[in-house]
Coordinates of C-alpha atoms in Angstrom, one line a residue:
Chain X
M761 CA 16.0 -23.7 25.6
H762 CA 13.0 -21.1 25.9
E763 CA 10.6 -23.4 26.3
R764 CA 7.4 -21.8 27.6
P765 CA 6.6 -18.3 28.4
N766 CA 8.6 -16.1 31.6
R767 CA 8.1 -13.5 33.1
R768 CA 8.3 -10.3 31.2
L769 CA 11.0 -7.5 31.8
A770 CA 8.9 -5.4 34.3
V771 CA 11.0 -1.5 33.0
H772 CA 9.7 -2.2 29.6
K773 CA 5.9 -2.6 30.9
G774 CA 3.7 0.4 29.3
F775 CA 5.8 0.2 25.8
S776 CA 3.1 -0.9 23.8
W777 CA 3.0 -3.4 20.9
G778 CA 0.7 -1.1 19.3
E779 CA -2.5 -1.6 17.6
D780 CA -2.9 -2.9 13.8
P781 CA -2.1 -0.1 11.6
Y782 CA -4.8 -1.1 9.1
E783 CA -7.5 -1.0 11.6
I784 CA -6.2 2.1 13.4
K785 CA -6.8 3.6 9.2
K786 CA -10.2 2.4 8.6
K787 CA -10.8 3.8 12.1
E788 CA -9.6 7.7 12.4
G789 CA -9.8 7.7 7.8
R790 CA -6.0 8.4 8.5
E791 CA -2.9 7.5 7.1
V792 CA -1.1 5.9 9.7
Y793 CA 2.8 6.0 9.7
D794 CA 6.0 5.7 12.2
T795 CA 9.2 7.0 12.3
I796 CA 12.6 6.0 14.5
I797 CA 14.2 8.3 16.0
L798 CA 17.7 8.8 18.2
D799 CA 16.9 8.4 21.4
D800 CA 15.9 6.8 24.4
S801 CA 12.9 9.3 25.3
R802 CA 10.7 11.6 23.2
D803 CA 12.1 14.5 24.8
K804 CA 13.8 16.3 22.5
L805 CA 11.1 15.7 19.7
L806 CA 9.0 18.3 21.6
G807 CA 11.5 21.0 20.4
E808 CA 11.0 19.7 16.6
Q809 CA 7.3 20.7 16.9
D810 CA 5.1 22.3 14.5
K811 CA 8.6 23.7 12.5
E812 CA 9.5 22.1 8.9
V813 CA 11.9 18.6 10.0
T814 CA 13.1 16.3 7.3
F815 CA 13.0 12.7 8.3
S816 CA 12.2 9.4 7.4
I817 CA 9.1 7.4 8.2
R818 CA 7.3 4.3 7.6
L819 CA 4.2 3.3 5.2
L820 CA 2.1 1.1 8.2
A821 CA -0.3 0.9 6.0
P822 CA -0.5 1.5 3.1
E823 CA -3.3 1.0 -0.3
N824 CA -0.4 -2.2 -1.5
R825 CA 0.3 -4.2 1.4
R826 CA 3.1 -5.5 -0.4
M827 CA 4.6 -2.2 0.6
K828 CA 4.3 -2.3 4.1
Y829 CA 7.6 -0.7 6.0
C830 CA 8.6 1.1 2.9
F831 CA 10.6 4.3 3.8
R832 CA 9.9 7.4 2.5
M833 CA 12.2 10.7 3.3
V834 CA 9.7 13.6 4.5
K835 CA 9.8 17.6 5.0
A836 CA 6.9 17.7 7.9
K837 CA 5.2 19.2 10.8
I838 CA 4.7 17.0 13.8
S839 CA 3.1 17.1 17.0
Q840 CA 3.1 15.3 20.1
E841 CA -1.2 16.4 19.8
P842 CA -2.8 13.7 18.2
K843 CA -5.2 15.3 16.6
K844 CA -3.3 18.7 15.4
Y845 CA -2.2 17.2 12.2
K846 CA -3.7 15.6 9.0
D847 CA -2.2 11.9 9.5
I848 CA -1.2 9.7 12.8
L849 CA 2.4 9.1 13.3
L850 CA 3.6 6.1 16.1
V851 CA 6.6 7.0 17.3
R852 CA 9.5 4.0 18.3
S853 CA 12.9 4.6 20.2
Q854 CA 15.8 3.9 18.6
R855 CA 15.9 0.0 20.0
G856 CA 12.5 -0.4 18.6
L857 CA 10.2 -0.3 21.9
L858 CA 7.0 1.7 20.3
F859 CA 6.2 5.0 23.4
P860 CA 2.5 5.0 24.0
G861 CA 0.4 7.0 22.2
N862 CA -0.2 8.7 18.6
W863 CA 1.3 12.3 17.7
S864 CA -0.1 13.9 14.3
I865 CA 1.6 14.3 11.4
E866 CA 1.6 16.7 8.3
I867 CA 3.4 15.6 5.3
L868 CA 4.8 18.7 2.9
E869 CA 6.7 16.8 0.9
M870 CA 8.0 13.4 0.3
S871 CA 10.5 11.7 -1.6
K872 CA 11.9 8.4 -2.0
D873 CA 15.3 9.8 -2.5
L874 CA 17.7 8.7 0.9
Q875 CA 20.2 11.4 -0.1
W876 CA 18.3 13.6 2.2
V877 CA 19.6 11.2 5.8
A878 CA 22.4 13.5 5.3
H879 CA 19.6 16.6 6.0
T880 CA 18.8 14.9 9.1
T881 CA 19.6 16.2 12.6
G882 CA 19.6 15.5 16.1
V883 CA 17.3 13.1 17.3
L884 CA 15.1 12.3 13.8
T885 CA 16.5 9.9 11.6
Chain F
M419 CA 26.8 -36.7 -2.8
A420 CA 26.3 -33.4 -2.0
Y421 CA 22.9 -32.5 -2.0
R422 CA 22.2 -30.1 -5.6
D423 CA 20.5 -27.1 -3.7
L424 CA 18.0 -25.9 -1.0
R425 CA 15.3 -28.3 -2.6
D426 CA 17.2 -31.6 -2.5
F427 CA 18.4 -30.8 1.3
L428 CA 14.9 -30.0 2.2
D429 CA 14.0 -33.6 1.0
A430 CA 16.6 -35.3 3.1
L431 CA 15.4 -33.1 5.9
E432 CA 11.6 -34.4 5.6
R433 CA 12.5 -37.8 5.0
H434 CA 14.6 -37.7 8.3
G435 CA 11.3 -36.2 10.4
E436 CA 13.1 -32.7 10.9
L437 CA 10.7 -30.2 8.1
I438 CA 7.2 -29.3 8.3
R439 CA 5.4 -28.2 5.1
I440 CA 3.1 -25.7 5.9
K441 CA -0.3 -24.8 3.7
D442 CA -2.1 -22.5 5.8
E443 CA -1.6 -18.6 4.8
V444 CA 1.3 -17.3 7.3
D445 CA 1.6 -13.5 7.1
W446 CA 5.1 -12.0 6.3
D447 CA 4.9 -9.9 8.3
M448 CA 6.1 -10.9 12.3
E449 CA 4.1 -14.7 11.6
A450 CA 6.4 -16.1 9.6
G451 CA 9.5 -14.4 12.1
G452 CA 7.3 -16.3 15.4
I453 CA 6.6 -19.6 13.4
I454 CA 10.5 -20.1 12.9
R455 CA 11.2 -18.4 16.3
L456 CA 9.5 -21.3 18.3
A457 CA 10.6 -23.9 16.0
C458 CA 14.1 -23.1 17.1
Q459 CA 12.6 -23.1 20.7
L460 CA 11.7 -25.8 21.3
N461 CA 14.3 -27.8 18.8
A462 CA 11.5 -28.7 16.4
P463 CA 11.8 -29.4 13.0
A464 CA 12.5 -26.3 9.9
P465 CA 8.9 -25.1 8.9
L466 CA 8.7 -24.6 5.1
M467 CA 5.8 -22.3 4.4
E468 CA 4.1 -22.6 1.0
N469 CA 1.4 -20.1 1.1
I470 CA 2.6 -16.7 2.3
K471 CA 0.0 -14.2 2.4
D472 CA 0.7 -11.2 -1.0
Y473 CA 3.6 -13.7 -2.8
P474 CA 1.2 -15.9 -4.3
G475 CA 3.7 -18.4 -5.2
Q476 CA 6.6 -17.9 -3.1
R477 CA 7.4 -19.7 0.2
M478 CA 9.5 -19.1 3.5
M479 CA 11.4 -21.3 5.6
G480 CA 13.9 -20.9 8.0
G481 CA 15.8 -23.1 11.4
Y482 CA 17.7 -25.8 8.8
F483 CA 20.4 -25.9 10.9
S484 CA 19.5 -25.5 14.2
N485 CA 20.8 -28.3 15.5
Y486 CA 23.3 -31.2 15.0
R487 CA 20.8 -33.3 13.8
K488 CA 20.2 -31.3 11.0
A489 CA 23.9 -29.9 10.6
A490 CA 24.7 -33.6 10.5
I491 CA 22.4 -34.3 7.3
A492 CA 24.2 -30.9 5.9
I493 CA 27.2 -33.4 4.6
G494 CA 25.8 -36.8 5.0
L495 CA 25.6 -38.0 8.3
D496 CA 24.2 -40.1 10.2
P497 CA 21.5 -37.6 11.7
D498 CA 22.1 -39.2 15.0
S499 CA 26.4 -38.7 15.5
D500 CA 26.8 -37.0 18.5
R501 CA 28.2 -33.7 18.4
A502 CA 32.3 -34.7 18.6
T503 CA 31.1 -37.1 15.6
V504 CA 29.5 -34.1 13.8
L505 CA 32.4 -31.2 14.5
D506 CA 35.2 -33.4 13.8
A507 CA 34.3 -34.3 10.7
Y508 CA 33.3 -30.3 9.8
H509 CA 36.7 -29.5 11.1
Q510 CA 38.5 -32.6 8.8
R511 CA 36.8 -31.5 5.5
I512 CA 37.6 -28.3 6.1
K513 CA 41.6 -29.1 5.7
H514 CA 40.7 -29.5 2.0
P515 CA 38.4 -26.9 0.2
I516 CA 37.6 -27.5 -3.7
K517 CA 37.6 -25.3 -6.6
P518 CA 34.2 -24.3 -7.4
I519 CA 33.1 -24.6 -11.7
I520 CA 31.7 -22.2 -13.9
V521 CA 28.3 -23.2 -15.7
N522 CA 26.4 -21.0 -18.4
R523 CA 23.1 -21.1 -16.9
G524 CA 22.3 -21.1 -13.5
A525 CA 18.2 -22.1 -11.6
C526 CA 18.4 -18.9 -9.9
Q527 CA 18.5 -16.8 -13.5
E528 CA 14.7 -18.6 -14.5
N529 CA 13.5 -15.2 -14.0
V530 CA 15.2 -11.9 -14.0
I531 CA 14.1 -8.4 -13.2
T532 CA 16.5 -5.4 -14.1
G533 CA 16.0 -1.5 -14.3
D534 CA 13.2 0.5 -13.6
E535 CA 11.2 -2.6 -12.9
V536 CA 13.1 -4.1 -10.0
N537 CA 11.1 -3.7 -6.8
L538 CA 12.5 -5.2 -3.7
F539 CA 8.3 -4.9 -2.2
D540 CA 8.5 -8.0 -5.1
I541 CA 10.2 -10.0 -3.1
V542 CA 8.9 -11.9 -0.3
S543 CA 10.9 -10.9 2.9
P544 CA 9.5 -11.2 5.9
M545 CA 9.1 -8.3 9.1
P546 CA 11.0 -10.7 11.4
H547 CA 10.4 -9.2 14.9
D548 CA 8.2 -6.5 16.1
G549 CA 10.3 -3.6 16.7
D550 CA 12.5 -4.1 13.7
A551 CA 13.3 -1.0 11.8
G552 CA 12.2 -3.7 8.8
R553 CA 11.8 -5.7 6.2
Y554 CA 14.8 -7.5 6.5
I555 CA 15.0 -9.4 3.3
A556 CA 18.3 -11.1 4.1
T557 CA 18.9 -12.6 7.4
W558 CA 19.9 -16.1 6.5
Q559 CA 22.0 -15.9 3.0
F560 CA 25.5 -13.8 2.0
I561 CA 26.5 -11.0 -0.1
A562 CA 29.5 -11.9 -2.5
T563 CA 31.7 -9.0 -3.4
P564 CA 34.7 -9.3 -5.5
D565 CA 37.9 -7.6 -4.5
Y566 CA 39.0 -4.5 -5.8
D567 CA 42.8 -5.5 -7.2
T568 CA 42.7 -9.5 -6.7
D569 CA 40.7 -12.6 -7.8
W570 CA 39.5 -13.3 -4.2
I571 CA 35.5 -13.6 -4.1
N572 CA 34.0 -12.6 -0.2
W573 CA 31.4 -14.3 1.0
G574 CA 29.7 -12.6 4.1
M575 CA 26.8 -13.2 6.0
Y576 CA 26.1 -9.5 6.4
R577 CA 22.4 -8.3 7.3
Q578 CA 19.8 -5.7 4.4
M579 CA 17.2 -4.2 5.5
I580 CA 15.0 -3.0 2.8
Q581 CA 14.3 0.8 2.3
N582 CA 13.0 1.4 -0.5
E583 CA 12.0 -0.1 -3.8
R584 CA 15.6 -0.5 -4.6
I585 CA 18.0 0.8 -2.1
L586 CA 18.7 -2.0 0.9
G587 CA 20.7 -0.5 4.1
G588 CA 22.9 -3.1 6.1
L589 CA 26.1 -2.7 8.4
V590 CA 29.5 -3.0 6.6
M591 CA 31.8 -2.7 9.2
P592 CA 35.6 -1.9 8.8
M593 CA 37.1 -5.1 10.7
Q594 CA 34.4 -7.4 8.6
D595 CA 36.1 -8.3 5.5
I596 CA 33.4 -6.7 3.0
G597 CA 34.6 -3.4 5.1
Y598 CA 38.3 -4.5 4.5
Q599 CA 37.4 -4.4 0.9
F600 CA 35.1 -1.3 0.7
Y601 CA 37.1 1.0 3.5
T602 CA 40.6 0.1 1.9
K603 CA 40.2 -0.3 -1.6
Y604 CA 36.9 0.6 -3.6
L605 CA 36.4 4.2 -1.3
P606 CA 39.8 5.1 -1.3
N607 CA 39.6 5.0 -5.0
K608 CA 36.7 5.9 -6.1
K609 CA 34.8 2.9 -7.8
P610 CA 32.1 1.5 -6.5
M611 CA 31.5 -1.8 -5.2
P612 CA 30.1 -4.7 -7.7
W613 CA 28.1 -7.0 -4.8
A614 CA 25.6 -10.0 -5.0
T615 CA 23.2 -11.3 -2.4
V616 CA 22.4 -15.2 -3.0
I617 CA 19.7 -16.5 -0.9
G618 CA 18.4 -20.1 -0.3
T619 CA 21.1 -22.1 -1.1
E620 CA 21.6 -26.5 0.6
P621 CA 23.2 -24.8 4.0
I622 CA 27.1 -25.9 3.4
T623 CA 26.9 -23.0 0.8
T624 CA 25.1 -20.6 3.3
I625 CA 27.1 -21.3 6.8
V626 CA 30.5 -21.2 5.2
S627 CA 29.9 -16.8 4.9
A628 CA 28.5 -17.2 8.7
A629 CA 32.5 -17.8 10.1
P630 CA 36.4 -16.0 9.4
Y631 CA 38.1 -18.2 6.3
G632 CA 40.8 -15.0 6.1
I633 CA 41.4 -12.1 4.1
G634 CA 42.0 -13.2 0.5
R635 CA 40.6 -16.4 0.2
S636 CA 37.3 -17.6 -0.9
E637 CA 34.4 -19.0 0.9
V638 CA 33.8 -20.6 -2.4
D639 CA 36.7 -23.2 -1.8
W640 CA 36.4 -23.8 1.3
A641 CA 32.2 -24.8 0.7
G642 CA 33.3 -26.7 -2.1
G643 CA 35.5 -28.4 0.3
L644 CA 32.5 -29.5 3.0
R645 CA 30.2 -30.8 0.2
L646 CA 33.2 -33.2 -1.0
E647 CA 31.7 -31.5 -4.4
P648 CA 32.8 -28.3 -6.0
V649 CA 29.9 -26.1 -5.8
E650 CA 28.4 -24.6 -9.6
L651 CA 28.2 -21.0 -10.5
V652 CA 27.0 -18.5 -13.0
K653 CA 27.7 -14.9 -14.3
C654 CA 25.3 -12.1 -12.7
V655 CA 23.2 -10.4 -15.1
T656 CA 24.1 -7.0 -14.2
Q657 CA 27.2 -7.4 -11.9
P658 CA 30.8 -9.1 -12.9
L659 CA 30.3 -11.5 -10.2
Y660 CA 29.6 -15.2 -9.9
V661 CA 27.3 -17.0 -7.9
P662 CA 25.7 -20.3 -7.0
A663 CA 23.6 -21.0 -10.1
N664 CA 20.7 -22.9 -7.7
A665 CA 19.8 -20.5 -6.1
E666 CA 16.3 -19.8 -4.8
F667 CA 17.1 -16.2 -5.0
I668 CA 20.0 -13.5 -6.5
I669 CA 20.0 -9.8 -5.6
E670 CA 22.5 -7.3 -7.9
G671 CA 23.6 -4.1 -7.6
Y672 CA 26.7 -1.4 -5.8
V673 CA 27.6 0.4 -3.2
N674 CA 28.9 4.0 -4.1
P675 CA 32.7 4.8 -3.5
T676 CA 31.2 7.8 -0.7
L677 CA 30.9 7.3 2.6
E678 CA 27.8 10.0 2.1
D679 CA 25.2 7.7 0.4
R680 CA 24.2 6.8 3.9
A681 CA 20.8 5.2 4.5
Y682 CA 19.2 4.4 8.5
E683 CA 18.9 1.1 9.3
G684 CA 18.5 -0.7 12.9
P685 CA 17.3 -1.8 15.2
W686 CA 17.2 -5.2 14.6
G687 CA 16.7 -8.3 17.2
E688 CA 20.4 -10.4 17.4
Y689 CA 22.0 -13.5 17.5
S690 CA 22.7 -12.8 20.7
G691 CA 19.3 -13.2 21.8
Y692 CA 18.5 -9.2 22.6
R693 CA 17.9 -6.6 20.6
T694 CA 21.3 -4.3 20.5
S695 CA 21.7 -3.1 17.0
P696 CA 20.5 0.0 17.5
R697 CA 19.7 2.2 14.8
A698 CA 22.7 4.3 12.6
P699 CA 23.3 5.4 9.1
R700 CA 25.0 2.3 7.4
T701 CA 26.2 1.4 4.2
A702 CA 23.2 2.3 1.1
F703 CA 23.0 -0.6 -1.6
H704 CA 21.9 0.0 -4.4
V705 CA 19.7 -2.5 -6.8
T706 CA 20.6 -3.4 -10.1
A707 CA 18.7 -6.8 -10.7
I708 CA 17.1 -9.5 -8.7
T709 CA 17.2 -12.6 -10.0
Y710 CA 15.3 -16.2 -8.8
R711 CA 13.9 -19.3 -9.5
N712 CA 10.3 -20.6 -10.4
N713 CA 8.5 -20.4 -6.9
P714 CA 11.4 -19.7 -5.0
I715 CA 11.6 -20.3 -0.8
H716 CA 13.2 -17.4 1.0
T717 CA 15.3 -18.6 3.4
H718 CA 15.4 -16.5 6.6
S719 CA 17.0 -16.5 10.3
P720 CA 15.1 -14.4 13.0
L721 CA 18.2 -14.2 14.9
G722 CA 17.5 -15.0 19.2
V723 CA 17.7 -17.2 22.3
P724 CA 20.3 -19.7 21.3
V725 CA 19.6 -22.1 19.4
D726 CA 19.0 -21.7 15.7
D727 CA 21.0 -21.4 12.5
S728 CA 23.4 -18.7 13.2
H729 CA 24.8 -20.1 17.1
M730 CA 25.1 -23.6 15.5
A731 CA 27.1 -22.1 12.1
F732 CA 29.3 -20.0 14.9
A733 CA 29.7 -23.6 16.1
I734 CA 30.9 -25.7 13.9
L735 CA 32.8 -23.3 11.7
C736 CA 34.3 -20.5 14.4
R737 CA 35.4 -23.9 16.7
S738 CA 37.4 -25.0 13.4
D739 CA 38.9 -21.7 12.8
M740 CA 39.8 -21.8 16.6
L741 CA 41.0 -25.3 16.2
N742 CA 43.6 -24.4 14.2
V743 CA 44.8 -22.3 15.5
L744 CA 45.4 -24.1 18.9
E745 CA 47.1 -27.0 16.9
D746 CA 49.5 -24.6 13.7
N747 CA 50.8 -23.6 18.3
A748 CA 51.2 -27.3 18.6
I749 CA 48.8 -26.8 22.2
P750 CA 47.9 -30.9 23.1
V751 CA 43.7 -30.0 22.7
L752 CA 41.5 -33.1 23.3
G753 CA 38.3 -31.6 23.0
L754 CA 37.1 -28.3 21.6
H755 CA 33.4 -26.8 21.8
V756 CA 31.7 -23.4 21.5
P757 CA 28.6 -24.3 23.1
P758 CA 25.9 -23.1 20.4
E759 CA 23.6 -22.5 24.3
M760 CA 26.3 -19.9 24.9
V761 CA 26.2 -18.0 21.0
G762 CA 29.9 -18.2 21.1
H763 CA 30.8 -16.0 23.8
T764 CA 32.1 -18.9 25.2
V765 CA 34.8 -21.5 24.4
V766 CA 35.1 -24.9 26.2
V767 CA 38.5 -26.5 25.7
S768 CA 40.0 -30.3 27.1
I769 CA 44.0 -30.3 27.7
K770 CA 45.9 -32.8 28.7
K771 CA 48.1 -30.5 30.5
P772 CA 51.8 -30.8 29.8
Q773 CA 52.8 -27.7 31.2
S774 CA 51.0 -25.1 33.9
N775 CA 49.0 -21.4 32.9
L776 CA 48.7 -23.2 29.8
A777 CA 44.8 -21.9 29.7
N778 CA 46.2 -18.3 29.6
L779 CA 48.1 -19.2 26.2
I780 CA 45.4 -20.9 24.8
A781 CA 43.2 -18.1 25.8
S782 CA 45.5 -15.1 24.4
L783 CA 45.8 -17.1 21.2
L784 CA 42.4 -17.6 20.9
F785 CA 41.3 -13.3 22.0
G786 CA 43.9 -12.9 18.7
T787 CA 42.0 -14.7 16.2
K788 CA 40.0 -11.8 13.0
N789 CA 36.1 -11.8 13.9
T790 CA 36.2 -15.5 16.0
G791 CA 38.3 -13.4 18.7
M792 CA 36.5 -10.3 18.7
A793 CA 33.0 -12.7 19.9
I794 CA 34.9 -14.3 22.9
R795 CA 33.9 -13.2 26.6
D796 CA 35.1 -16.4 27.8
V797 CA 37.6 -19.8 27.9
I798 CA 37.1 -22.5 30.3
V799 CA 40.0 -24.9 30.1
C800 CA 39.1 -27.8 31.4
D801 CA 41.4 -31.1 32.5
E802 CA 41.4 -34.7 29.8
D803 CA 39.3 -36.1 31.7
V804 CA 36.2 -33.4 30.7
D805 CA 33.9 -34.4 27.8
V806 CA 33.3 -30.8 26.9
Y807 CA 31.1 -31.5 24.5
D808 CA 28.8 -32.0 27.5
L809 CA 27.4 -29.4 29.7
D810 CA 26.4 -30.6 32.6
Q811 CA 30.2 -31.5 33.4
V812 CA 31.6 -28.3 32.0
L813 CA 28.9 -27.0 34.8
H814 CA 30.1 -29.7 37.6
V815 CA 34.1 -28.7 36.5
L816 CA 33.3 -24.7 37.6
A817 CA 31.5 -25.8 40.5
T818 CA 33.7 -27.3 41.8
K819 CA 37.4 -27.4 40.0
W820 CA 37.3 -23.5 39.4
H821 CA 39.1 -21.4 42.1
P822 CA 37.9 -17.7 42.3
R823 CA 40.5 -16.4 42.3
R824 CA 43.8 -18.7 41.7
G825 CA 41.3 -20.3 38.9
T826 CA 41.1 -16.7 37.1
T827 CA 42.3 -14.6 34.5
F828 CA 40.9 -10.9 33.9
Y829 CA 42.1 -9.9 30.4
D830 CA 40.9 -5.7 30.2
N831 CA 41.0 -3.7 27.6
Q832 CA 39.9 -6.0 25.0
V833 CA 38.3 -5.5 21.5
G834 CA 34.5 -6.0 22.0
M835 CA 31.7 -7.0 19.8
P836 CA 29.4 -4.0 19.6
L837 CA 26.9 -5.9 19.6
T838 CA 26.9 -7.7 23.1
P839 CA 24.5 -7.3 25.9
Y840 CA 26.1 -6.4 28.6
L841 CA 28.6 -4.0 27.4
S842 CA 27.8 0.0 28.1
M843 CA 26.6 2.0 25.9
E844 CA 29.9 3.9 25.1
E845 CA 31.8 -0.2 25.4
R846 CA 30.0 -0.7 22.3
I847 CA 30.5 2.8 20.4
W848 CA 34.1 2.2 21.0
G849 CA 34.1 -1.5 20.5
K850 CA 36.0 -1.6 24.6
S851 CA 35.5 -4.9 26.7
A852 CA 37.0 -7.3 28.7
R853 CA 37.4 -11.4 29.2
N854 CA 38.2 -14.2 32.1
V855 CA 39.8 -16.5 31.7
Y856 CA 38.4 -20.0 33.8
D857 CA 41.5 -22.3 34.4
C858 CA 39.5 -25.5 35.5
T859 CA 42.8 -27.9 35.7
W860 CA 45.0 -29.6 38.6
P861 CA 47.8 -27.7 39.6
L862 CA 50.7 -30.1 38.1
D863 CA 53.0 -28.9 41.4
W864 CA 49.4 -31.5 43.3
S865 CA 50.2 -34.5 44.5
P866 CA 48.1 -36.9 43.4
T867 CA 47.6 -39.2 46.3
R868 CA 46.9 -36.2 48.0
D869 CA 46.0 -33.0 46.8
I870 CA 44.1 -34.3 43.5
P871 CA 41.0 -35.7 44.5
V872 CA 39.1 -38.7 42.2
R873 CA 36.1 -38.4 41.1
S874 CA 33.3 -39.4 42.2
S875 CA 31.2 -40.7 38.7
F876 CA 30.1 -44.0 37.7
W877 CA 33.1 -44.1 34.8
D878 CA 35.8 -42.9 37.8
I879 CA 34.7 -44.5 40.9
Y880 CA 34.3 -48.4 39.8
S881 CA 36.6 -50.5 38.3
E882 CA 36.2 -51.7 34.8
R883 CA 34.7 -55.2 36.0
V884 CA 31.9 -53.5 38.1
I885 CA 31.5 -51.3 35.4
E886 CA 30.5 -53.7 33.0
G887 CA 28.7 -56.0 35.3
V888 CA 26.5 -53.4 35.4
C889 CA 26.1 -51.9 31.7
H890 CA 26.1 -55.1 30.7
Q891 CA 22.7 -56.2 32.7
W892 CA 21.3 -52.4 32.1
Q893 CA 18.5 -53.3 30.1
R894 CA 17.6 -56.6 32.2
L895 CA 17.0 -54.7 34.8
G896 CA 14.0 -52.9 33.1
Y897 CA 15.9 -49.4 32.0
K898 CA 16.1 -48.6 28.6
E899 CA 19.3 -47.2 27.7
D900 CA 21.3 -49.1 25.5
M901 CA 24.3 -49.3 28.1
K902 CA 26.5 -52.2 26.7
K903 CA 26.9 -50.8 23.7
V904 CA 27.1 -47.4 25.5
W905 CA 30.1 -49.0 27.7
E906 CA 32.2 -50.1 24.3
T907 CA 31.8 -47.9 22.6
G908 CA 33.4 -46.0 25.5
K909 CA 36.1 -48.4 27.2
K910 CA 38.7 -47.5 25.9
L911 CA 38.8 -43.6 27.6
V912 CA 37.9 -45.3 31.0
S913 CA 41.2 -47.4 30.5
W914 CA 43.8 -45.2 29.9
E915 CA 44.8 -46.3 26.3

């Protein structure tokens, strides 16, 4: 069963698999993170721009490669403008699809403490 | 004789041509998952990856229970045994549980890391699929949890994702045994729940955790029965629990008795073949120790389309759960098949029908079983002339004997598995579903000479004399199949004995 390639579902076209985060980091000289939102579009995320928000990010290109995909809670500012803030933020939907286009992020504080989960609201996790 | 550990079983797989040793470097970041996934989809030997990027000295493998050959080897049967033989052997052994024995030392504790030294990222664990929320250290393993106030120890196959160095996140549903223990006992008594994740055993010790055994019944006894030998257990180093002594990895820890201590987990590609498990705040598992064997092997199942290890475990052990229910209720079952190709959502039963509407009696009983019943969507009931283990026969029966109106019973307002792809988002959230019963048996009031036609298969439409003549000369005619042997083995069925 499923021994050879099938056509892919057309409705998922446009959600890219993404470049290698280490390649992006090398090319742009910026850290690369991503976040998974609790929605199927980024519309609600637009309202979270340019203010201090608390949510979790994944480390996509850490120095120690073993730590890739480690979660950290952050207080940060985000923007859909790719270069507005210091680092790169990729955004995935609640079902894991990667939205095309980079956002940017300025991390103000980073913590291993997951108790911050209680402080996340709305679309951010 | 039972396999002592995973390594002993892998040697047996290799002897039977069901294992590939991969010496080239493999990346834990999706490449390892991809190799296991394709091996399952090709029904190929299990890959043992001995050179994992970033993790020298640690190994990964998967797909060691992904077909009936491997399932036969796991309990010492001839790998070429047919489905019914393998399934019935498992079912018979389950009826005779064997208690475990306690040993003082276990290979699983050759290396011990505790306290501040614990770092989950030091253990090889995969990023299974692109789009998963993180590294799933626990996909083909089990979590042992002691009951709060009895000596019951539950083993359940519940996934766990790495959050950070010392916290795992996982889905604990109230209807699961671990959920029953936590939500009805530890949480109201405000006591932390100890747990231990066991990774890398011979298959029997792991698969029993993937099927319902019942509240208050310890799966380790079931594993002993299937192995025909007791499982050896050793005491954990930081938690009041016993775990299989020869496992590859043990992760120990506790769950805080509060609903506030959560970790976001998911999405994750599920057993149904779709990434249906969404992101949500879930149980935080705090880690107090990691122990492991020298040169350990991580077992992984990047769940997906059938057939992989999870579908096989369900097809074998949930079948036994269902069969027990039907046998206890004196249903004249001749065969019961949970096709792994249909991810456990469909059950096919054959019966010798003593009364009308037996299909709905069977369905009512199966829908009511705890974990098993929640997953079932369809029950297909056939007469005694259908080999339920032959899916081509099942499809033929559906096409020819199932009446779209009279043969269908629709059950609305049923409990639904939240991970089921065809359910709407609202149905998934509230666990609501519906089911169908397909009665493919001939009505009892139909005349055998007027209404019920004779089936035109080689085995039905010719006399035994003609069948025997054709079968005996089959290879002489130039064909390769040994139909003489097939006929001699099966002719008892044809002659109505």
